[in-house]
Short mmCIF file of C-alpha atoms and ligand atoms in Angstrom, two decimals:
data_model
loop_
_atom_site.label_atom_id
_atom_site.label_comp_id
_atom_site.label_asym_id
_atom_site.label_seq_id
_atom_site.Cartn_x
_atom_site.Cartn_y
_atom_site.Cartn_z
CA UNK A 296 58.51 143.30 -4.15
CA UNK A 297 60.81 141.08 -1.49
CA UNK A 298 58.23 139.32 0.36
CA UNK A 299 60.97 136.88 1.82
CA UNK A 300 60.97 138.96 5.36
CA UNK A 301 57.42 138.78 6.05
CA UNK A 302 57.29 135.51 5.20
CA UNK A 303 59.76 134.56 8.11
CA UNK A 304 57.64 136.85 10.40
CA UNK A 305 54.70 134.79 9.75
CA UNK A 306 52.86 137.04 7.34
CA UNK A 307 49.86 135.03 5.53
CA UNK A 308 49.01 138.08 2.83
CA UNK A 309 53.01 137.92 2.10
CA UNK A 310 53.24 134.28 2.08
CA UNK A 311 50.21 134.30 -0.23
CA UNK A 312 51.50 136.80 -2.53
CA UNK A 313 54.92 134.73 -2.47
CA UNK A 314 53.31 131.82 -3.62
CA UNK A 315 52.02 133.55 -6.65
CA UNK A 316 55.17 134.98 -7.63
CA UNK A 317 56.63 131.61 -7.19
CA UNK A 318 53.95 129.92 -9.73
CA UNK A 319 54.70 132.39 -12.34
CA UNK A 320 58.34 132.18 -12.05
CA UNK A 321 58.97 135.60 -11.94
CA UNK A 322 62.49 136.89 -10.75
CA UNK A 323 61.02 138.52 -7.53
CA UNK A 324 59.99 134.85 -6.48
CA UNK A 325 63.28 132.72 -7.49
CA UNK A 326 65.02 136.02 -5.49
CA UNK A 327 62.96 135.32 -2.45
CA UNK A 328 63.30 131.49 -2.91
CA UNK A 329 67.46 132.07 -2.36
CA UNK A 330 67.06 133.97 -0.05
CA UNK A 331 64.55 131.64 1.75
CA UNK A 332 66.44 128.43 0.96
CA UNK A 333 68.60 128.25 4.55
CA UNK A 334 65.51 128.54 6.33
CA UNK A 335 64.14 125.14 4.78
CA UNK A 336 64.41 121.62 5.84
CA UNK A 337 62.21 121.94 8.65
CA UNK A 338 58.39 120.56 7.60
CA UNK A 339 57.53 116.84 6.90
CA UNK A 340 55.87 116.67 3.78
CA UNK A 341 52.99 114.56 3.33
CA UNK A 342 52.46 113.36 -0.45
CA UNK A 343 48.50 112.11 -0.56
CA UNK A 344 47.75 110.69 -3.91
CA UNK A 345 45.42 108.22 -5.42
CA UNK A 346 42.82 108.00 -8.77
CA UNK A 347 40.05 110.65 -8.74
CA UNK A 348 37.68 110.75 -6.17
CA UNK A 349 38.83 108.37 -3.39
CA UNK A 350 38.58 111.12 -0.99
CA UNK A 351 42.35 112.76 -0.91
CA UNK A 352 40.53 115.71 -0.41
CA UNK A 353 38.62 114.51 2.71
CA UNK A 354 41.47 113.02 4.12
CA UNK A 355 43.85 115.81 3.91
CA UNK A 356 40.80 117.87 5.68
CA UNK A 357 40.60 115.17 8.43
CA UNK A 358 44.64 114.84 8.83
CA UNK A 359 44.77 118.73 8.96
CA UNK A 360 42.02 118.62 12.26
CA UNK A 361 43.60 116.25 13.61
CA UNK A 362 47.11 117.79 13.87
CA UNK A 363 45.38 120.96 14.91
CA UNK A 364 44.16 119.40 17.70
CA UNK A 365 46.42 116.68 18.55
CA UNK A 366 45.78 114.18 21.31
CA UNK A 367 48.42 115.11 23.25
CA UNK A 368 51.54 118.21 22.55
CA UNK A 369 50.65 121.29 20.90
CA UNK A 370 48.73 121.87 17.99
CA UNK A 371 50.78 121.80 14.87
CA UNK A 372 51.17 124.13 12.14
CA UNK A 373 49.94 122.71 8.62
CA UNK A 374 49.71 124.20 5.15
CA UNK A 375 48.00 122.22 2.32
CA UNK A 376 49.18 122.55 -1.10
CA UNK A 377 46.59 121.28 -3.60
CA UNK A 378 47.81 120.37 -7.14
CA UNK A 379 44.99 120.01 -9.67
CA UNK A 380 46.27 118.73 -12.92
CA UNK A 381 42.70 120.35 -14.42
CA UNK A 382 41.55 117.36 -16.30
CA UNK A 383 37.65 117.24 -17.22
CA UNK A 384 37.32 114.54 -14.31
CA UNK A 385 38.55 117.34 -11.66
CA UNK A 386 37.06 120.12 -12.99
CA UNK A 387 34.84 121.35 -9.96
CA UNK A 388 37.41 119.36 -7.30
CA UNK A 389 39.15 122.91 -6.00
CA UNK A 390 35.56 124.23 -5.37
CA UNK A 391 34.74 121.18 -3.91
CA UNK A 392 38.29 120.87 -1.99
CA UNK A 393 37.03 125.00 -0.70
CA UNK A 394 34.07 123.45 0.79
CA UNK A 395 35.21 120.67 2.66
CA UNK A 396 38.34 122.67 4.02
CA UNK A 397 35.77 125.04 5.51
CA UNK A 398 36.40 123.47 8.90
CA UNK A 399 39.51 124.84 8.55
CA UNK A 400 38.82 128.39 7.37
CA UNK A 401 39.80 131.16 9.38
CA UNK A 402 42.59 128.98 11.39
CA UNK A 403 45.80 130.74 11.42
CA UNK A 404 47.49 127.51 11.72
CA UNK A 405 46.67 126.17 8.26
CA UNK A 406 47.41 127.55 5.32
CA UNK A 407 45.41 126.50 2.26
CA UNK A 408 46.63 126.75 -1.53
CA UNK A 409 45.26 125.17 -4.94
CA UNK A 410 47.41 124.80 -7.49
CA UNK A 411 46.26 124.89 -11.21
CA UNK A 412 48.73 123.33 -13.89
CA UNK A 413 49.25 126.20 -16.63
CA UNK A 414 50.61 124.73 -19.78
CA UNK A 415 53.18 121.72 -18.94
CA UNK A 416 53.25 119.75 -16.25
CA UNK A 417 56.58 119.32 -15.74
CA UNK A 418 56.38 123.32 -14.83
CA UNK A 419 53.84 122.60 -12.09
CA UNK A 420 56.14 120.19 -10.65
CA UNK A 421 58.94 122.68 -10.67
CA UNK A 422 56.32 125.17 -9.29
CA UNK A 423 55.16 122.54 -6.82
CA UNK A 424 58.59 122.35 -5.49
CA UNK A 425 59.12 126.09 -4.94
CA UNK A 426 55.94 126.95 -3.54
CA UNK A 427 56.30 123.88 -0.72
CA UNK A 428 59.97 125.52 0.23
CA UNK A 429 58.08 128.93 1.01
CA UNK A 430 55.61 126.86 2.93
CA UNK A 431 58.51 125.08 4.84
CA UNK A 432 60.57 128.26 5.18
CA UNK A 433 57.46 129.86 6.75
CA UNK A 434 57.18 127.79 10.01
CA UNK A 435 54.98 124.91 8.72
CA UNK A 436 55.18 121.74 10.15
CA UNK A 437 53.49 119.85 7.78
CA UNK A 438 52.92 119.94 4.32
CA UNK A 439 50.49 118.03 2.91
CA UNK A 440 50.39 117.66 -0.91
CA UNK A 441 47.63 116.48 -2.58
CA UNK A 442 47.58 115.33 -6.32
CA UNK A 443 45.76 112.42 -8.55
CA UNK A 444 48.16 110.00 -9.03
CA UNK A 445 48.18 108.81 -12.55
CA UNK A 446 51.18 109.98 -14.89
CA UNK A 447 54.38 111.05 -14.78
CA UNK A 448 54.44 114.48 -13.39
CA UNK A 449 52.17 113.64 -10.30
CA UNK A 450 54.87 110.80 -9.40
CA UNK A 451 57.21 113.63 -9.80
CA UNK A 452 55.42 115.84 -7.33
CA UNK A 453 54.61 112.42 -5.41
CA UNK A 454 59.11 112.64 -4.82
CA UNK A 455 58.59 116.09 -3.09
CA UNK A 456 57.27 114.26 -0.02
CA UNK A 457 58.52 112.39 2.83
CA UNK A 458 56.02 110.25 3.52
CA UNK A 459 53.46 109.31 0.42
CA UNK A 460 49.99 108.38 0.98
CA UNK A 461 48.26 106.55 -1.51
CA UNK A 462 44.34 106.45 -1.48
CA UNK A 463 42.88 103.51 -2.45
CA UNK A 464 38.56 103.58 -2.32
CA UNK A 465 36.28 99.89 -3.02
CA UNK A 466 34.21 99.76 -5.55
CA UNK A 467 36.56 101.14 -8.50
CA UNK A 468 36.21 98.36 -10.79
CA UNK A 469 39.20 96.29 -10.94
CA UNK A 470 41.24 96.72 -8.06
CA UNK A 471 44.66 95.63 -9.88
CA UNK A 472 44.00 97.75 -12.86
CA UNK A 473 42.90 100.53 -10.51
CA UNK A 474 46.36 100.69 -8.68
CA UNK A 475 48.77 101.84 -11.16
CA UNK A 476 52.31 100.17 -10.75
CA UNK A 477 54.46 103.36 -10.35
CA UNK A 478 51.48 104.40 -7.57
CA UNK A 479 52.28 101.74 -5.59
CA UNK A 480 56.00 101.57 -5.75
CA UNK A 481 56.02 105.20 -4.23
CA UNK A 482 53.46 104.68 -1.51
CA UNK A 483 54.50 104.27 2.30
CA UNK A 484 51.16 104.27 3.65
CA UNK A 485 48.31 102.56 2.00
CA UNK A 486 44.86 104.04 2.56
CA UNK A 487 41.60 102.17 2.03
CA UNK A 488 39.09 105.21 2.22
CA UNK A 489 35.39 104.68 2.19
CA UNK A 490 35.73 101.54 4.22
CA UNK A 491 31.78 102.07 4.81
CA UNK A 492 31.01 100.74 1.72
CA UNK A 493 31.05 97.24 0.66
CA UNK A 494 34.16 95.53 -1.27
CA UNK A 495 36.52 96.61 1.52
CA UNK A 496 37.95 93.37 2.31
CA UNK A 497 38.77 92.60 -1.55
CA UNK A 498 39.93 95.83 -1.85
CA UNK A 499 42.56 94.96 1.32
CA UNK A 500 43.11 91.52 -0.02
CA UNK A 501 44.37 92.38 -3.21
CA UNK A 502 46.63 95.26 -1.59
CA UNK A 503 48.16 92.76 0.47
CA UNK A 504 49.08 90.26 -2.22
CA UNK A 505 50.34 93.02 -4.21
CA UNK A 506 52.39 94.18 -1.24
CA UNK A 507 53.38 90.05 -1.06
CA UNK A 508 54.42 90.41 -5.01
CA UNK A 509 57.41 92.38 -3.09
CA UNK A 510 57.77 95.77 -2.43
CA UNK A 511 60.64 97.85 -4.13
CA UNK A 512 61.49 99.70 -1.42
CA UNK A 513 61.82 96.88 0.84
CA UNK A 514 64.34 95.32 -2.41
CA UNK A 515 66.19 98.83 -2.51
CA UNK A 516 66.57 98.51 1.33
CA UNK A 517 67.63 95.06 1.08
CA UNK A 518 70.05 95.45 -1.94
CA UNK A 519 71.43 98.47 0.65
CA UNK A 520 72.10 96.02 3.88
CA UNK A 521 73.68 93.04 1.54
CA UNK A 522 76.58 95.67 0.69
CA UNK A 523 77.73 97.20 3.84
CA UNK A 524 80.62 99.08 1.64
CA UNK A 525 78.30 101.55 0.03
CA UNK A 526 77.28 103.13 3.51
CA UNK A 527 80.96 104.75 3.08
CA UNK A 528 79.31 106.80 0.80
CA UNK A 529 75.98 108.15 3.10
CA UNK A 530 76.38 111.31 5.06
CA UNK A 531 74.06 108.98 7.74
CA UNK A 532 74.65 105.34 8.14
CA UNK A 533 71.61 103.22 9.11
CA UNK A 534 71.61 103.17 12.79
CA UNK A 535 72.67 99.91 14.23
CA UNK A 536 69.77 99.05 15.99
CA UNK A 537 67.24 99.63 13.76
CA UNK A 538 69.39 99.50 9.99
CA UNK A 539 68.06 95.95 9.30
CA UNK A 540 64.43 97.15 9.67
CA UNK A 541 62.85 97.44 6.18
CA UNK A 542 59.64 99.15 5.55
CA UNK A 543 56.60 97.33 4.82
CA UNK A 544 53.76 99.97 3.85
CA UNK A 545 50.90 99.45 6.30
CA UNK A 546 47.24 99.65 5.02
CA UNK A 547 45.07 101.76 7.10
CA UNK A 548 41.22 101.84 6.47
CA UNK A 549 39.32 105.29 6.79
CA UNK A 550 36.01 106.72 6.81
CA UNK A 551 36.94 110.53 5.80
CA UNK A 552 33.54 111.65 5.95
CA UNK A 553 32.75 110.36 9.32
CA UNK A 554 36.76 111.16 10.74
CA UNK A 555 36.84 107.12 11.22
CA UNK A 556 40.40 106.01 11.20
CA UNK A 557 42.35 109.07 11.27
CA UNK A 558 44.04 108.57 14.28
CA UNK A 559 45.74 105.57 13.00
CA UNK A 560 46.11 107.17 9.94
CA UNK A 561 48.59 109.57 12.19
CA UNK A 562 50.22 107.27 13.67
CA UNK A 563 50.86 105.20 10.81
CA UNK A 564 52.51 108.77 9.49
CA UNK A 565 54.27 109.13 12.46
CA UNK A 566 56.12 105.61 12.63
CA UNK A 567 57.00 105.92 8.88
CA UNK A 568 58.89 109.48 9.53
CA UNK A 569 60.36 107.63 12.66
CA UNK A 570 61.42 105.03 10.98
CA UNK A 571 62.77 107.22 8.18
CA UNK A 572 65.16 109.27 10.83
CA UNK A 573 66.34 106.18 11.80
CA UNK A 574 67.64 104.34 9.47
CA UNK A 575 69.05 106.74 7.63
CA UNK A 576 66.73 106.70 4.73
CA UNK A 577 65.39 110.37 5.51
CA UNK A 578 68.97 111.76 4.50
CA UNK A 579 69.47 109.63 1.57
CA UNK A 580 66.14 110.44 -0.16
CA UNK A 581 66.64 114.39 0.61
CA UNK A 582 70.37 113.91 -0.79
CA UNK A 583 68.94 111.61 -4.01
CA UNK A 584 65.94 114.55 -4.65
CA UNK A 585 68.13 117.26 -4.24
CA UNK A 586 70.47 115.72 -6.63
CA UNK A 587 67.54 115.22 -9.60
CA UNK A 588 66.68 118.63 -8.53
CA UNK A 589 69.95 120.33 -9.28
CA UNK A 590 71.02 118.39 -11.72
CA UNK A 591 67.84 119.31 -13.71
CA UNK A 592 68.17 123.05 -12.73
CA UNK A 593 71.79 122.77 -14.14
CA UNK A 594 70.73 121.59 -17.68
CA UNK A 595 68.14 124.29 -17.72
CA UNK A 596 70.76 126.71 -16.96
CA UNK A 597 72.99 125.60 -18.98
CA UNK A 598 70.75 125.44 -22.30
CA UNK A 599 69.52 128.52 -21.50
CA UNK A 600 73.17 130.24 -21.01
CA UNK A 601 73.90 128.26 -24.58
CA UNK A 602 70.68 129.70 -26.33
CA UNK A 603 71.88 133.49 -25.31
CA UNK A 604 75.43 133.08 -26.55
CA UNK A 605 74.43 131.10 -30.06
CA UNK A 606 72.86 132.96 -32.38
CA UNK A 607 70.14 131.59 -34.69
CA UNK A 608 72.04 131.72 -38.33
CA UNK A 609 75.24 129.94 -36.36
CA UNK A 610 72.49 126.92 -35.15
CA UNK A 611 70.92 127.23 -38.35
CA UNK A 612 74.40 126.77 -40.78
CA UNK A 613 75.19 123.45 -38.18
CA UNK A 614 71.62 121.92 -39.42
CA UNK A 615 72.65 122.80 -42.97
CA UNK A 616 75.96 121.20 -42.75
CA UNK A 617 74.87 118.37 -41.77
CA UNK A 618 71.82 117.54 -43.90
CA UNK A 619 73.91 118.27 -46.37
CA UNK A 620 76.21 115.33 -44.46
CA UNK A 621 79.06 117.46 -44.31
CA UNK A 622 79.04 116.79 -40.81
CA UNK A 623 77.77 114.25 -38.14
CA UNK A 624 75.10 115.55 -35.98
CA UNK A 625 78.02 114.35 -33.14
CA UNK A 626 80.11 117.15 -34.48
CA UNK A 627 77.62 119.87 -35.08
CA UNK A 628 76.81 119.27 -31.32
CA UNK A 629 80.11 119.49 -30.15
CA UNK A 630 81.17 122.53 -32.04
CA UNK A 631 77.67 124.60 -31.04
CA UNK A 632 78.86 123.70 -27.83
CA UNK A 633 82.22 125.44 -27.76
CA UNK A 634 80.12 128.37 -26.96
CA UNK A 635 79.32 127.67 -23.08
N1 LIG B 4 31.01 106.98 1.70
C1 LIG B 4 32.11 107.71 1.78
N2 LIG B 4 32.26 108.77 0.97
C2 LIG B 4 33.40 109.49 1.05
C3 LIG B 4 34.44 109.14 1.96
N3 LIG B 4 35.45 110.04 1.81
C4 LIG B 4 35.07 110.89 0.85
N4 LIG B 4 33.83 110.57 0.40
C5 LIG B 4 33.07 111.27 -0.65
O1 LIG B 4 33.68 111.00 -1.90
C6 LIG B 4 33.60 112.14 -2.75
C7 LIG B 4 34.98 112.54 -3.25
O2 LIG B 4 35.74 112.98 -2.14
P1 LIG B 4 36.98 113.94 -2.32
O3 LIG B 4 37.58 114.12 -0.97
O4 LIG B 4 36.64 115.14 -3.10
O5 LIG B 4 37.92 113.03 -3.21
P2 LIG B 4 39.26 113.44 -3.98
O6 LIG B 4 40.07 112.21 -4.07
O7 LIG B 4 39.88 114.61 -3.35
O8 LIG B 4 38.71 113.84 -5.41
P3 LIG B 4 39.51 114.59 -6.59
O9 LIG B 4 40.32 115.70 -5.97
O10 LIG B 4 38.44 115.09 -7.49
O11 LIG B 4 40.36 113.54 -7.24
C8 LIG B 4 32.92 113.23 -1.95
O12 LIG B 4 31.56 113.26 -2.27
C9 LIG B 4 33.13 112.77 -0.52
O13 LIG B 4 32.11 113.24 0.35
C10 LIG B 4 34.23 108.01 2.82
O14 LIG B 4 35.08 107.63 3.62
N5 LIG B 4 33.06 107.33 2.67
MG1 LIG B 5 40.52 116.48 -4.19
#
């Protein structure tokens, strides 16, 4: 079934059904997913990460009210994609995350979906990335994306998003050891949560001298401005005016429970995708995820094109040949790849 019209009508029991498809890669769903693909672009997405239990799930709850209701403009549309690596820490977080998004329930602005990893994680990732292009492609705003930042795969989900959050909570032991490296080289927003309890201002202190240690991005951006030839190369140069701003990630402190801080949460959001558009960064990150994106797709494709045409006893005589050392493994490779 070719859910990809009801989907662009708005249809939440299509959409939902969609989404499935889309997690268990069936051919329906990549079928929809082409045909949906113009329609994307659209949505900001919102990565929100940070260790278990810091109160992503709280936060994304509090975000999603807030840009329901906005202060001022119309309410926007927001779907929540919820990726639960289901590690024994997490195990009751998605009935947990149901609970807390009951403020939400029965909005037909927000669209809520939990996303269980089945087998490898770098699938979920792939099906992370399909299932937030149906989201985009049907009229959300915003996306938020919440995983538990740790390994790998969630940094991989963390690329999907424009703008990533990380949630930092006192009272976690050891702040340092608490804020894994990779974590904090993809956050643009920091986010001291439960800044009702105590250690808040040690938690801050040590983000800020981390921040101090020099920020990546800030080097990237830097490394970018030094060598005004490679903006030849960018489909958007920085904008005059604003190209030798670099982007410092501001800490915000939040009380999720109580909806404390949220507004500058927002706003801190808000300047970041500003500040994205304009200096060009926005264009270059889409063009440098696409590119991982495709060029990942195109080894898939092409092993899987090079599996159908090989048959076993043809891979199997290569091996032989060259444990026997008749061959280099070099050449076995190159000859079992005459057949793509
Ligand atoms: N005191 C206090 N508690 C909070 C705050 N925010 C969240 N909590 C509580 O912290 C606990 C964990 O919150 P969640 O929002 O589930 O945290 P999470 O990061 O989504 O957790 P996982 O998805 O399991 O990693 C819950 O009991 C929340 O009520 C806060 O600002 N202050
Ligand atoms: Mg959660």
């Amino acid at each position: 079934m070719n859910f990809a019209p009801q989907v662009l009508q708005g249809n939440r029991l299509a959409l939902a059904r969609l989404l499935t498809q889309i997690e268990n890669n069936t051919p329906a769903g990549r079928a929809a997913l082409d045909e949906l693909y113009g329609q994307t672009g659209r949505a900001h997405r919102i990565g929100v990460t940070g260790a278990p239990g810091t109160g992503k799930s709280s936060l994304v709850n509090q975000l999603a009210l807030h840009y329901r209701r906005p202060p001022q403009g119309d309410p926007l549309r927001v779907a929540v994609v919820a990726v639960d690596p289901s590690s024994p820490f997490t195990g009751g977080a998605i009935l947990g995350d149901r609970v807390r998004m009951r403020d939400l329930a029965g909005d037909p602005g927000v669209f809520i979906r939990s996303m269980a990893s089945r087998g490898s994680l770098g699938g979920l990732a792939a099906a992370t990335s399909g299932v937030v292009q149906a989201l985009d492609a049907g009229g959300f705003d915003l996306i938020l994306i919440e995983t538990v930042g740790a390994g790998q795969a969630e940094v991989d989900i963390a690329r999907l998003a424009h703008t990533t959050l990380v949630i930092e909570a006192p009272g976690l032991g050891d702040d340092i050891q608490a804020i894994k490296a990779g974590i904090l080289e993809i956050a643009d927003v920091l986010v001291i949560n439960k800044a009702d309890r105590p250690g808040v201002e040690n938690t801050e202190r040590s983000l800020r001298s981390m921040l101090q240690l020099g920020h990546p991005t800030a080097h990237v951006f830097q490394n970018h401005i030094s060598k005004p030839g490679h903006e030849a190369a960018l489909s958007t140069p920085p904008a005059a005016d604003d190209g030798l701003q670099m982007w410092i990630p501001p800490i915000v402190r939040t009380v999720a429970t109580e909806g404390l801080g949220i507004a500058d949460l927002a706003a801190a959001i808000a300047q970041h995708r500003q500040h994205l558009q304009s200096s060009g960064e926005l264009a270059q990150r889409e063009l440098a995820r696409l590119r991982s994106e495709l060029e990942l797709l195109l080894r898939e494709t092409l092993v899987a094109r090079w599996r159908e045409r090989t048959p076993d006893e043809q891979f199997g005589g290569a091996l032989e040949r060259v444990a026997r050392r008749e061959i280099s493994p070099w050449q076995a490779a190159d000859e079992l790849a005459q057949n793509c």
